[in-house]
CSV table of C-alpha atoms in Angstrom, one decimal:
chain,number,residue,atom,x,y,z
A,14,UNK,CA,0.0,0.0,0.0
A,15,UNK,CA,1.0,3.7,-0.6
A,16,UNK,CA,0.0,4.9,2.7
A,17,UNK,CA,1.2,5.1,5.6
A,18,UNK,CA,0.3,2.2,8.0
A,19,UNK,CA,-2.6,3.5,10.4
A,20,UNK,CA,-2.4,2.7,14.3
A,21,UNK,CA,-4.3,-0.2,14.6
A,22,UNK,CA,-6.0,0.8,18.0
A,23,UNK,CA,-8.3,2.7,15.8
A,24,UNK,CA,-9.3,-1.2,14.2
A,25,UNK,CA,-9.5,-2.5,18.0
A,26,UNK,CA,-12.3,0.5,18.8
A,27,UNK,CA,-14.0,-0.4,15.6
A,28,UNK,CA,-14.4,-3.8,16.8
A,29,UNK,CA,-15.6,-2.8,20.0
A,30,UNK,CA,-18.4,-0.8,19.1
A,31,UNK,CA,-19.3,-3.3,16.5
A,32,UNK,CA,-19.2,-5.9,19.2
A,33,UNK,CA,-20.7,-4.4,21.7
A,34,UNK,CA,-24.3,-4.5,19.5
A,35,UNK,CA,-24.3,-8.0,18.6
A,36,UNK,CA,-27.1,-9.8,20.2
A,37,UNK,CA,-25.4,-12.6,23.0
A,38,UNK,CA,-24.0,-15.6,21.4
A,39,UNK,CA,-23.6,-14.7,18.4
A,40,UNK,CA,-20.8,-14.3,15.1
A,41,UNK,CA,-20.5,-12.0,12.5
A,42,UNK,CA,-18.0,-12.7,9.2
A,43,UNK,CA,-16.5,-10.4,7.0
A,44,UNK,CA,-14.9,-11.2,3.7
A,45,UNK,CA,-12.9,-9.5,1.3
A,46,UNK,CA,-13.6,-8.6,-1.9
A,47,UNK,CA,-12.6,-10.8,-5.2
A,48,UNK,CA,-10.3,-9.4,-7.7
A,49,UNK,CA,-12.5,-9.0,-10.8
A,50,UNK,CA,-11.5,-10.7,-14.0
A,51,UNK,CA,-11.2,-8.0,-17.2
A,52,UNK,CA,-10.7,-10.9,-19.4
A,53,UNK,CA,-7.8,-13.5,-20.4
A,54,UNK,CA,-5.5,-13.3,-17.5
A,55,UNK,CA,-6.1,-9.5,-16.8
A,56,UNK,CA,-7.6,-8.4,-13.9
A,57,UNK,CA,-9.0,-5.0,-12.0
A,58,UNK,CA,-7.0,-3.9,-9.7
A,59,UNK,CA,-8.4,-5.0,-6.0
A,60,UNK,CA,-10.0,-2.6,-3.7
A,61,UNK,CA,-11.0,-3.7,-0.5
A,62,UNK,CA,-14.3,-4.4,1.0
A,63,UNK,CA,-14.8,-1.5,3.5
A,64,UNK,CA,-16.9,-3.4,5.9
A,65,UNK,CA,-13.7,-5.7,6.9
A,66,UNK,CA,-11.0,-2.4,6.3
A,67,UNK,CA,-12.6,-0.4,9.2
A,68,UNK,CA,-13.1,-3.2,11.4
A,69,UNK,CA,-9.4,-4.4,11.1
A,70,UNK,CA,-7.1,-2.3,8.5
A,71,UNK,CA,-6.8,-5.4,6.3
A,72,UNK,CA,-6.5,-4.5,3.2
A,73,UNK,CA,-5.6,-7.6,1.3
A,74,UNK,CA,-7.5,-10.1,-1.3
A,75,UNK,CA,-9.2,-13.4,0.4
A,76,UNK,CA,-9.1,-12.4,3.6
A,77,UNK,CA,-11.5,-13.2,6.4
A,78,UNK,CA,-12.6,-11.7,9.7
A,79,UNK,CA,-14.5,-13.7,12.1
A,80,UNK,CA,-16.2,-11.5,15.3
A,81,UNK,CA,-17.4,-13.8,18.1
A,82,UNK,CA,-17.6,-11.7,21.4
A,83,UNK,CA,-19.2,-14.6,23.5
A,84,UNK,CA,-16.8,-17.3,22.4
A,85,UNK,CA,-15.8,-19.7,25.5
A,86,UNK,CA,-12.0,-19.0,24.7
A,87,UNK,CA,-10.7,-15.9,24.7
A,88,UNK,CA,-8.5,-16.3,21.4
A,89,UNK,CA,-11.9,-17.5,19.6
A,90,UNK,CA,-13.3,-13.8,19.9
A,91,UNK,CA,-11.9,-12.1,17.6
A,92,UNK,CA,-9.7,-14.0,14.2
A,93,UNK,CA,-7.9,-13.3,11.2
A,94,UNK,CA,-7.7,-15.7,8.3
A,95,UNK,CA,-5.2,-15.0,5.9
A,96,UNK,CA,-4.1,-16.2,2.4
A,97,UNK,CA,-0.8,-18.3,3.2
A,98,UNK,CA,2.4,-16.7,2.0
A,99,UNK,CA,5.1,-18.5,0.7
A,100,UNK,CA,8.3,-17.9,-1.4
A,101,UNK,CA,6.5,-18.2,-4.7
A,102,UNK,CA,3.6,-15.9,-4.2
A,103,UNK,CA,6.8,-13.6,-2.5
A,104,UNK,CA,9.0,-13.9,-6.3
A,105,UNK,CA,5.4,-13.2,-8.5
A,106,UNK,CA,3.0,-10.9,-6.2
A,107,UNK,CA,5.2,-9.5,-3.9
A,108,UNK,CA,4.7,-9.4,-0.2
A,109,UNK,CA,1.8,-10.9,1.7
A,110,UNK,CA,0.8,-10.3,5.6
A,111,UNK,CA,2.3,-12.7,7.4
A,112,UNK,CA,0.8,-13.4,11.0
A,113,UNK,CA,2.8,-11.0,13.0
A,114,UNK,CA,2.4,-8.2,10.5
A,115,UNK,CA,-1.5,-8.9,10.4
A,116,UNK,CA,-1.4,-8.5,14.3
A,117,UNK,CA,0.5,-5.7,14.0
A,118,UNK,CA,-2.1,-3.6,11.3
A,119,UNK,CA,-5.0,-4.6,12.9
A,120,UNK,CA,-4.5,-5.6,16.6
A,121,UNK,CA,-5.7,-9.3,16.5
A,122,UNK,CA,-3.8,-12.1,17.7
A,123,UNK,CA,-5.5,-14.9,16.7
A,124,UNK,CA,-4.5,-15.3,13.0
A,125,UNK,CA,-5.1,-18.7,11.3
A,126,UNK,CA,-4.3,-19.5,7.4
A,127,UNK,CA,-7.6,-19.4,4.7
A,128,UNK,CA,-7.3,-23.1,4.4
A,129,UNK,CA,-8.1,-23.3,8.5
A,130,UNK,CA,-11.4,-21.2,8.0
A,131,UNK,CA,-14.1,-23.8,7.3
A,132,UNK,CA,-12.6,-26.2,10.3
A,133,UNK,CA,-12.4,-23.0,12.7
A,134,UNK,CA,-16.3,-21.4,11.6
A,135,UNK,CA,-17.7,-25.0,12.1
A,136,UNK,CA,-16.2,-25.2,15.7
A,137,UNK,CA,-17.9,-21.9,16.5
A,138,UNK,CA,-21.1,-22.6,14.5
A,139,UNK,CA,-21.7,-25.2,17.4
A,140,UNK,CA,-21.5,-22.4,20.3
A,141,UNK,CA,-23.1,-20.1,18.4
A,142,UNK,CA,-27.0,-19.1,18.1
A,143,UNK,CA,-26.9,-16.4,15.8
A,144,UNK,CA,-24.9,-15.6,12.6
A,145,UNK,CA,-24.5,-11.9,11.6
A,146,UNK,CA,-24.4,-12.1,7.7
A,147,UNK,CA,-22.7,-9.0,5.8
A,148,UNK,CA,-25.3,-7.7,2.8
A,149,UNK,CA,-25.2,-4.2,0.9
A,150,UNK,CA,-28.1,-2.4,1.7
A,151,UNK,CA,-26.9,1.3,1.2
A,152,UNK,CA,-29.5,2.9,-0.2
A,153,UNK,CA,-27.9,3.4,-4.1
A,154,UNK,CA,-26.7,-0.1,-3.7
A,155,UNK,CA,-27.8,-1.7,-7.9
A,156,UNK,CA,-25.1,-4.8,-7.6
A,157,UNK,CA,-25.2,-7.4,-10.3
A,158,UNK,CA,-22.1,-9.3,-9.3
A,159,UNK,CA,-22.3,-12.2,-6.9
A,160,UNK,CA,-19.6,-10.7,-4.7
A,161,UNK,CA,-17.4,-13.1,-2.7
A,162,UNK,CA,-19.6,-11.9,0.6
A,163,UNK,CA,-22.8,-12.9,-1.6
A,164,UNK,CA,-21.3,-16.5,-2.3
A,165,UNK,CA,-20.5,-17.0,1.5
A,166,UNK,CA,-23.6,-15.9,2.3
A,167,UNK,CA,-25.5,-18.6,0.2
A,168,UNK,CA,-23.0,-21.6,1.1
A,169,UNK,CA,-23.0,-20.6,5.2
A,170,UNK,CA,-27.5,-20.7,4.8
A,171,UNK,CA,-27.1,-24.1,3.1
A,172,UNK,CA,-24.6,-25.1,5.5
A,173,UNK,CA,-26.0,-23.7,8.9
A,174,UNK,CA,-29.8,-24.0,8.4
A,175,UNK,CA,-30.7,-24.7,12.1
A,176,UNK,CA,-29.1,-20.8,13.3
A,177,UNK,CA,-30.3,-17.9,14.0
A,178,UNK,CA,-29.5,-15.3,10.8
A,179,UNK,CA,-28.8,-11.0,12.0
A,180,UNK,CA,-27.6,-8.1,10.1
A,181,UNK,CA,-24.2,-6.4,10.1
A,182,UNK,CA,-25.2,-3.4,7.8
A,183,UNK,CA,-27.4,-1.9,9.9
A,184,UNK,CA,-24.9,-1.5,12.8
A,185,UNK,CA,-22.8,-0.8,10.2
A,186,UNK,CA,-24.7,1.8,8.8
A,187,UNK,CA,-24.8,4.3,12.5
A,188,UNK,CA,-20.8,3.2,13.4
A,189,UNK,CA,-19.4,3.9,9.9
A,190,UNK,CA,-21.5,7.3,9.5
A,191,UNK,CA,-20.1,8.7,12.9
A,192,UNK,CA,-16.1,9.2,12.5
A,193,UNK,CA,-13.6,8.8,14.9
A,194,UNK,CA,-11.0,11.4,15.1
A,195,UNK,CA,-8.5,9.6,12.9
A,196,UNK,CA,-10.6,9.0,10.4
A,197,UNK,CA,-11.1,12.9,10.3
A,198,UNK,CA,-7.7,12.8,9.9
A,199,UNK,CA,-7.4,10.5,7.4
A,200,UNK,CA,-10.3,12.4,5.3
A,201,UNK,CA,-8.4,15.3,5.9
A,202,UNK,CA,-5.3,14.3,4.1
A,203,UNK,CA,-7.4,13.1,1.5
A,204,UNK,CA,-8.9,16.3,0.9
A,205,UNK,CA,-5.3,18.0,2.0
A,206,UNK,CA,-3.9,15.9,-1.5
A,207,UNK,CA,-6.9,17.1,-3.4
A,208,UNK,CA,-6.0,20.5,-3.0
A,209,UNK,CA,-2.6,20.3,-4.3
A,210,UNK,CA,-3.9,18.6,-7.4
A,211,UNK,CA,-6.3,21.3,-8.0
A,212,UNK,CA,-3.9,24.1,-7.4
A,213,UNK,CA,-1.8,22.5,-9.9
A,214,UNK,CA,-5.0,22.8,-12.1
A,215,UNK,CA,-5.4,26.7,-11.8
A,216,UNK,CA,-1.4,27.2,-13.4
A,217,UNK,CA,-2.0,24.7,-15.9
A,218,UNK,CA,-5.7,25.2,-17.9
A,219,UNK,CA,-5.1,27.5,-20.5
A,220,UNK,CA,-7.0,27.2,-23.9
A,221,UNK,CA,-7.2,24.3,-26.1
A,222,UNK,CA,-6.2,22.2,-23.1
A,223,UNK,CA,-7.9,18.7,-23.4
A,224,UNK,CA,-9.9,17.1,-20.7
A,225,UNK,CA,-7.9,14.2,-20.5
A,226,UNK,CA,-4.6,16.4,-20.1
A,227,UNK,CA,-6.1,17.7,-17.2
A,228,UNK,CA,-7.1,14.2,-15.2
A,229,UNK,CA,-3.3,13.2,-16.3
A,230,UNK,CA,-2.4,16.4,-14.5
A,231,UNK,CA,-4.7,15.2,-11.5
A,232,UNK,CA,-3.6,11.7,-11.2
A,233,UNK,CA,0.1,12.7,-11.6
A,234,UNK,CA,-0.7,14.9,-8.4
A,235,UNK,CA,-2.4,12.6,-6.1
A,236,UNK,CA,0.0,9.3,-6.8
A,237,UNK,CA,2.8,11.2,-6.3
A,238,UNK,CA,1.4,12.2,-2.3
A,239,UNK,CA,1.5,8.6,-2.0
A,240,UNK,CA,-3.0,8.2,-3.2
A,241,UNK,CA,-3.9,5.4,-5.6
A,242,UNK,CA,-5.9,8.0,-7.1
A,243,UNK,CA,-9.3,9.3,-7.9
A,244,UNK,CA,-11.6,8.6,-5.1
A,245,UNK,CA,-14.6,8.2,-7.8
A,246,UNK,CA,-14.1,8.1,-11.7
A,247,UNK,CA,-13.2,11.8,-12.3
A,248,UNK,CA,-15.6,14.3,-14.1
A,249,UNK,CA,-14.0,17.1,-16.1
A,250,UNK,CA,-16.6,18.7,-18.0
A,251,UNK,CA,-16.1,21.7,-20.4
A,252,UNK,CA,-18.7,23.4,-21.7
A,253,UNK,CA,-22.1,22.1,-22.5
A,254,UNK,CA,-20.6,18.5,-21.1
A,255,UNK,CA,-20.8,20.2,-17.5
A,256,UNK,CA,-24.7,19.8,-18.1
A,257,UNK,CA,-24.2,15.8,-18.2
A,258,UNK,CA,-24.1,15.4,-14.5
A,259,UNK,CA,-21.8,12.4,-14.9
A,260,UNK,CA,-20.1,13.3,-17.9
A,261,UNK,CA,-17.0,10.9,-17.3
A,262,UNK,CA,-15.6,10.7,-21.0
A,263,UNK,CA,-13.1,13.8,-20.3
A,264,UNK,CA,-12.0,13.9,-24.0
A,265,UNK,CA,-12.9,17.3,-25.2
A,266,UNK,CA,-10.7,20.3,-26.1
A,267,UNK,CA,-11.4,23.2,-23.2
A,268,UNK,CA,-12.6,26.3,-25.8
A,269,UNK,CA,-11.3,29.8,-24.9
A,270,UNK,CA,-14.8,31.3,-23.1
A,271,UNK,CA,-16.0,28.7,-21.7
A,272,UNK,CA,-16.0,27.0,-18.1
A,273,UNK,CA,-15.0,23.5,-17.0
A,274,UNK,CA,-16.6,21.8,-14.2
A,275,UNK,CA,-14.4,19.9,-12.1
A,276,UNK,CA,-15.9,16.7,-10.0
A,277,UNK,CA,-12.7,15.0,-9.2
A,278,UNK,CA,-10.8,14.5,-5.8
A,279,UNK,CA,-7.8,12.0,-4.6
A,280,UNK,CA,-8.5,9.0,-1.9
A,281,UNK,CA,-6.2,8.3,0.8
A,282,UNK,CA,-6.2,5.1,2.8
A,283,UNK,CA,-9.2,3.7,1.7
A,284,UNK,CA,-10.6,7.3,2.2
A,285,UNK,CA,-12.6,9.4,-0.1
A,286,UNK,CA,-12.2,13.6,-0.4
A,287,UNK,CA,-15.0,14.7,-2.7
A,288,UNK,CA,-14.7,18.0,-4.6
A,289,UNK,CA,-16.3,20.0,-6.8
A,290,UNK,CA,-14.8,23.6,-8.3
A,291,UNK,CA,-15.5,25.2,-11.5
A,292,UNK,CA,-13.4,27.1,-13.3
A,293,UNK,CA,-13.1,29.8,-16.8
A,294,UNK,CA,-10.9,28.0,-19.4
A,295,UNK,CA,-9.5,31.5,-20.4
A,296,UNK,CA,-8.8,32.4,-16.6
A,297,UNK,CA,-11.6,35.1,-16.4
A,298,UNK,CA,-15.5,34.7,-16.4
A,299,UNK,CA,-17.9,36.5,-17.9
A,300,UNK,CA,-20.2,38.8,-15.8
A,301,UNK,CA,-23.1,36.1,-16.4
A,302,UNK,CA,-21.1,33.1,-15.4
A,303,UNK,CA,-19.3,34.7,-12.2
A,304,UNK,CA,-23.6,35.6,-11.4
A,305,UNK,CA,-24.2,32.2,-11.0
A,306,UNK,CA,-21.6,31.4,-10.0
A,307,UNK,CA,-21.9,33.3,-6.9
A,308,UNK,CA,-25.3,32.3,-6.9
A,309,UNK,CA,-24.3,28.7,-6.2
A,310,UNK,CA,-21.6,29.6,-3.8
A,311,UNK,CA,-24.1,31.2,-1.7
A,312,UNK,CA,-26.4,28.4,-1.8
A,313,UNK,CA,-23.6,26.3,-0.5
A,314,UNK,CA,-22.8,28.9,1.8
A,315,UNK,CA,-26.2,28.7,3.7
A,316,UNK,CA,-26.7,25.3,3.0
A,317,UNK,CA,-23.3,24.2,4.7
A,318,UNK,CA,-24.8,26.1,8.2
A,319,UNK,CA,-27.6,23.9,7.9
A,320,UNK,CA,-25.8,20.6,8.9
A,321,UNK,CA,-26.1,20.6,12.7
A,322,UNK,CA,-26.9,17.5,15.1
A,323,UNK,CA,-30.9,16.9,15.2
A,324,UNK,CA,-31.3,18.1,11.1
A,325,UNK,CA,-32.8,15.4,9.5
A,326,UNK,CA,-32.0,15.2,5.5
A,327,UNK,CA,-35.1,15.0,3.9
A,328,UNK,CA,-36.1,18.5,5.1
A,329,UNK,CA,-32.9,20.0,5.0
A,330,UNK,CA,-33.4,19.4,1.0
A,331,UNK,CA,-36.5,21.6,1.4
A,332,UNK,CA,-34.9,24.2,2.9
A,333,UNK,CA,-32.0,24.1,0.4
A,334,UNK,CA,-34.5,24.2,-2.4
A,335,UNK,CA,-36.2,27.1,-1.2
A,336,UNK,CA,-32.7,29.1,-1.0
A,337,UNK,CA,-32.0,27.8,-4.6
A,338,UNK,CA,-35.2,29.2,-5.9
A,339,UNK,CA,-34.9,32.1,-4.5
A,340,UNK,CA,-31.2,32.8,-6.6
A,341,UNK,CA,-32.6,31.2,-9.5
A,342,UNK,CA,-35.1,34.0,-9.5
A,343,UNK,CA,-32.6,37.1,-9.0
A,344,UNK,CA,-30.4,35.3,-11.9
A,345,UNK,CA,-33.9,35.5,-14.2
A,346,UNK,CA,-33.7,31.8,-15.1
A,347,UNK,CA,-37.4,31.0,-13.3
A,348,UNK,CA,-40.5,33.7,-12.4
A,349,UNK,CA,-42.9,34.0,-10.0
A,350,UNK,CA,-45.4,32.5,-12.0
A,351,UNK,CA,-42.9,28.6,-12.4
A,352,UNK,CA,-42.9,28.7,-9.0
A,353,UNK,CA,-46.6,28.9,-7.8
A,354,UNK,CA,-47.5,26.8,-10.3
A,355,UNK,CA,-45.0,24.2,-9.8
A,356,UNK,CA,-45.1,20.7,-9.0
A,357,UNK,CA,-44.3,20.0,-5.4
A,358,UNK,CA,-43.2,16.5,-6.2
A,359,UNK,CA,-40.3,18.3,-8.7
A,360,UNK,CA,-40.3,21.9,-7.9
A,361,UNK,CA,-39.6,24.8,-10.3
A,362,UNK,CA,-35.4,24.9,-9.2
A,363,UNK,CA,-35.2,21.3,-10.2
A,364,UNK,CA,-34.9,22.5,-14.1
A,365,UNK,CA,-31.8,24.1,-13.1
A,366,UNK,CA,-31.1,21.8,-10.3
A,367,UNK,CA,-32.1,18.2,-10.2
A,368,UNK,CA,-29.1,16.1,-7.5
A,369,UNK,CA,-29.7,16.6,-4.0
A,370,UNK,CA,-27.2,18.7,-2.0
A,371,UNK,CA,-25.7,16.2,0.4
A,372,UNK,CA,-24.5,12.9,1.3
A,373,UNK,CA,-22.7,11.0,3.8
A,374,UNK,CA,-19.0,10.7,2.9
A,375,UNK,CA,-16.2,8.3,4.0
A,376,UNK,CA,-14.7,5.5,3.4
A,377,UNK,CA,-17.5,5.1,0.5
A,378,UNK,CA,-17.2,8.3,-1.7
A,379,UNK,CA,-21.4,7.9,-0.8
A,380,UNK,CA,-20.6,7.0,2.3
A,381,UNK,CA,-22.9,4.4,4.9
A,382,UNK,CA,-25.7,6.4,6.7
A,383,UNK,CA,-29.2,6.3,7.6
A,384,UNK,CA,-31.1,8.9,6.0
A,385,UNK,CA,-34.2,8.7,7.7
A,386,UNK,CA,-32.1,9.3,11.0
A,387,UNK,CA,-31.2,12.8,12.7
A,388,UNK,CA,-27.4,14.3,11.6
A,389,UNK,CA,-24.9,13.3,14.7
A,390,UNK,CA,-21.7,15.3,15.6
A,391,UNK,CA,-19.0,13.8,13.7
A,392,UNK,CA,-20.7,12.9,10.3
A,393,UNK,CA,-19.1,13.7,7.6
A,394,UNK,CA,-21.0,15.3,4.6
A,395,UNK,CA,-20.8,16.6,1.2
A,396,UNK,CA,-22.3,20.2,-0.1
A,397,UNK,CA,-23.0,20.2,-3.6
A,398,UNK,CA,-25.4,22.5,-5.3
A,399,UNK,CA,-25.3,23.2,-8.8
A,400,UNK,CA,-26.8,25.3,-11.3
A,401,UNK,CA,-27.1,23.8,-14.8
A,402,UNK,CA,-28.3,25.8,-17.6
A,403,UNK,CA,-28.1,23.8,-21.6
A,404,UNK,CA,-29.2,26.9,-23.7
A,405,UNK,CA,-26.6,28.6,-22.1
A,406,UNK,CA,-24.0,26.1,-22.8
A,407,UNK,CA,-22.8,25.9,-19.1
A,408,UNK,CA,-23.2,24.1,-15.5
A,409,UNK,CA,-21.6,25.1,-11.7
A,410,UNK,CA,-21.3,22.9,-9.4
A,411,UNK,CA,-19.3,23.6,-6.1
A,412,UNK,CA,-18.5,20.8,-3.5
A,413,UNK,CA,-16.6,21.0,0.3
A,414,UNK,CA,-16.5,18.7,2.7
A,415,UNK,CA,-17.4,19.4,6.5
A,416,UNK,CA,-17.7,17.8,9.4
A,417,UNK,CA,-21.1,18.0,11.7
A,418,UNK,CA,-20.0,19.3,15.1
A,419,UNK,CA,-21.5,19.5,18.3
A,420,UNK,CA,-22.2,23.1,18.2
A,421,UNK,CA,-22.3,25.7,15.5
A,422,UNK,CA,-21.3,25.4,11.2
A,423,UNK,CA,-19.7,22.3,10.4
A,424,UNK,CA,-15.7,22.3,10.1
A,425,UNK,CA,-15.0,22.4,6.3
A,426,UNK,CA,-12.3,20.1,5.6
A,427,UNK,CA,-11.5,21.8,2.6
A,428,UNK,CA,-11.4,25.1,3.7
A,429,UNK,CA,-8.3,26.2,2.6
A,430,UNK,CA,-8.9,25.1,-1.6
A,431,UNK,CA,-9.8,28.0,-3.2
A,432,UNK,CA,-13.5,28.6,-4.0
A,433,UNK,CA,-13.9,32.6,-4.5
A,434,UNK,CA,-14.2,33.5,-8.3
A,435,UNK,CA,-11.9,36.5,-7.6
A,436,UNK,CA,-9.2,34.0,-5.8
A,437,UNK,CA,-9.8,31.4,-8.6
A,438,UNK,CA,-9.3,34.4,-11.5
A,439,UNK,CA,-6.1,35.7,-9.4
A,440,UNK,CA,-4.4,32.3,-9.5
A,441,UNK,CA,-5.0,31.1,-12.9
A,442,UNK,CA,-3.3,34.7,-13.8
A,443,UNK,CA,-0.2,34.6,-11.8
């Protein structure tokens, strides 16, 4: 891994929390992903499955976690199986965790090889009342794939018909949505590497400058500050293509005159920085586009001071529509009349803004959280309003990351990327 290892008593007081809701008698698995075939011999490269990555820092293909907090032997209560290393996986693949290193990233002691699994599940299926199965149910989740979670899931039901069956994701969903401190920190240094690529951006986009030249500039930025990359496929969107909310094919020349919507941001450990800027190709805008452009910063801006422990999400997304109408109406692009005729299923802003404003962000770039479920110090969220406008031939999106505190405006982890038109115009001129 690039990073830098993370103290693994952060994985211990995962575990802990996790543990502590289990019903009595009871164990929870965790898998790791599969490495995805391309085709031939060619493979995607493997990202782990954040469910087992914030419960022990693992972050290695066909590994296993086993949680079982009632287990008559202390060594049974919390395990480790790892894929055996050996010299030959050591010449092709490189290193592996060995049992000592394991301990030492994640803080368990009790780490058995992959091929010891089934022996070492079937002991404890025998104490055990109640499994605690692992299944996506975040609410964008669309998964074709039988994962490698899926497939365990369907051999342990065969296997174990006579037990009790519980759900990890909805603990899942409240422990991952609340951060600990270093996972602040860890965001933060996501979003710290995310600045430096975009400040590379603002001496670089002149003119005539391709799309892809600029994710090249990107990636270059973050890999070299020790990300794997993009936290999310990147979205650099010049002109009318900033109108295609997930315009990903970045392979447009940037014209002189127009803007370029940037939706791109670096990962860091497993952790996601989301950002979105927009910017004039030719360094300046034009009195129209910095209009709504401001118009969308101060959306965010009174939007931001909404996240505070207690708001629940469905209403704060009224009350961010009823600031968005309001600037839509200075900037001329809806009337009076749109809005007291509209449809209060879609109302008159969603023309010019259709994506909600917010989401929970993490170690998922949508990050676990329970939307029907009061904001809590410590989440970590998105703000995101745009303004799109096709006739025009241009869209503004602007994105920060903050942090819900217990009292007063969230703490923008991204507070020091520059977001002022002025600033942005100043810089690309230097």
């Amino acid at each position: 891994m690039k990073y830098h290892q993370i103290n693994s008593a952060l994985f211990v007081k995962n575990r802990r929390k996790f543990m502590t809701e289990m019903k009595p008698n009871s164990v929870a698995v965790f898998n790791s992903n599969d490495i995805y075939p391309v085709s031939a011999d060619s493979t995607l490269p493997f990202a782990q499955h954040r469910d087992i990555f914030y419960l022990s820092g693992v972050d290695q293909e066909e590994s296993v976690l086993l949680l079982f907090p009632d287990a008559p032997y202390e060594h049974q209560r919390e395990m480790l199986f790892l894929r055996e290393t050996n010299e030959h996986i050591a010449v092709w693949e490189g290193e592996k965790l060995t049992k000592e290193r394991a301990f030492q990233v994640s803080g368990i002691r009790t780490v058995y090889w992959l091929q010891d699994f089934h022996k070492v599940l079937n002991e404890m299926m025998t104490y055990a009342d109640t499994m605690y199965i692992n299944t996506n149910e975040h609410y964008r989740a669309a998964v074709e794939t039988e994962t490698r979670e899926a497939r365990f899931v369907k051999w342990w039901k065969e296997r174990y018909p006579a037990h009790n069956v519980a759900k990890s994701n909805p603990i899942l969903q409240r422990l991952r949505s609340v951060k600990e401190s270093e996972e602040i920190d860890l965001i933060q240094h996501a979003c710290d590497i995310t600045e430096k690529g975009f400040r590379r951006l603002l001496g670089f986009v002149k003119p005539n400058v391709t799309e892809y030249e600029i994710e090249a500039e990107l990636a270059h930025e973050f890999i070299r500050n020790r990300s794997k990359g993009f936290a999310y496929t990147p979205i650099i969107a010049s002109g009318n293509n900033a109108n295609v909310l997930h315009y990903i094919e970045n392979n447009q020349q940037c014209k002189e005159g127009d803007l370029i919507l940037l939706d791109v941001a670096a990962e860091y450990a497993n952790y996601s920085s989301d950002m979105s800027r927009t910017i004039p190709v030719s360094g300046r805008f034009t009195d129209r586009q910095k209009a709504v452009y401001n118009a969308v910063l101060k959306v965010k801006t009174e939007a931001t001071k909404m996240l505070t422990p207690g708001t629940l999400w469905k209403q704060y997304h009224v009350e961010v529509g009823k600031i968005m109408t309001s600037e839509l109406l200075g900037l001329g692009l809806i009337d009076k009349a749109d809005v007291q005729n509209e449809n209060p299923e879609w109302p008159a802003y969603k023309k010019y803004f259709m994506h909600g404003t917010s989401h929970h962000m993490g170690l998922d770039t949508h990050d676990y959280g329970l939307l029907h479920e009061p904001m809590k110090a410590n989440m970590v969220f998105t703000v995101e309003p745009g303004i799109y406008i096709p006739a025009e031939k241009f869209g503004i999106r602007l994105e920060d990351n903050v942090v819900v505190q217990e009292k007063g405006e969230p703490f923008n982890l991204m507070r020091n990327i520059p977001l002022e038109a002025d600033e942005i115009e100043t810089l690309m001129n230097e």
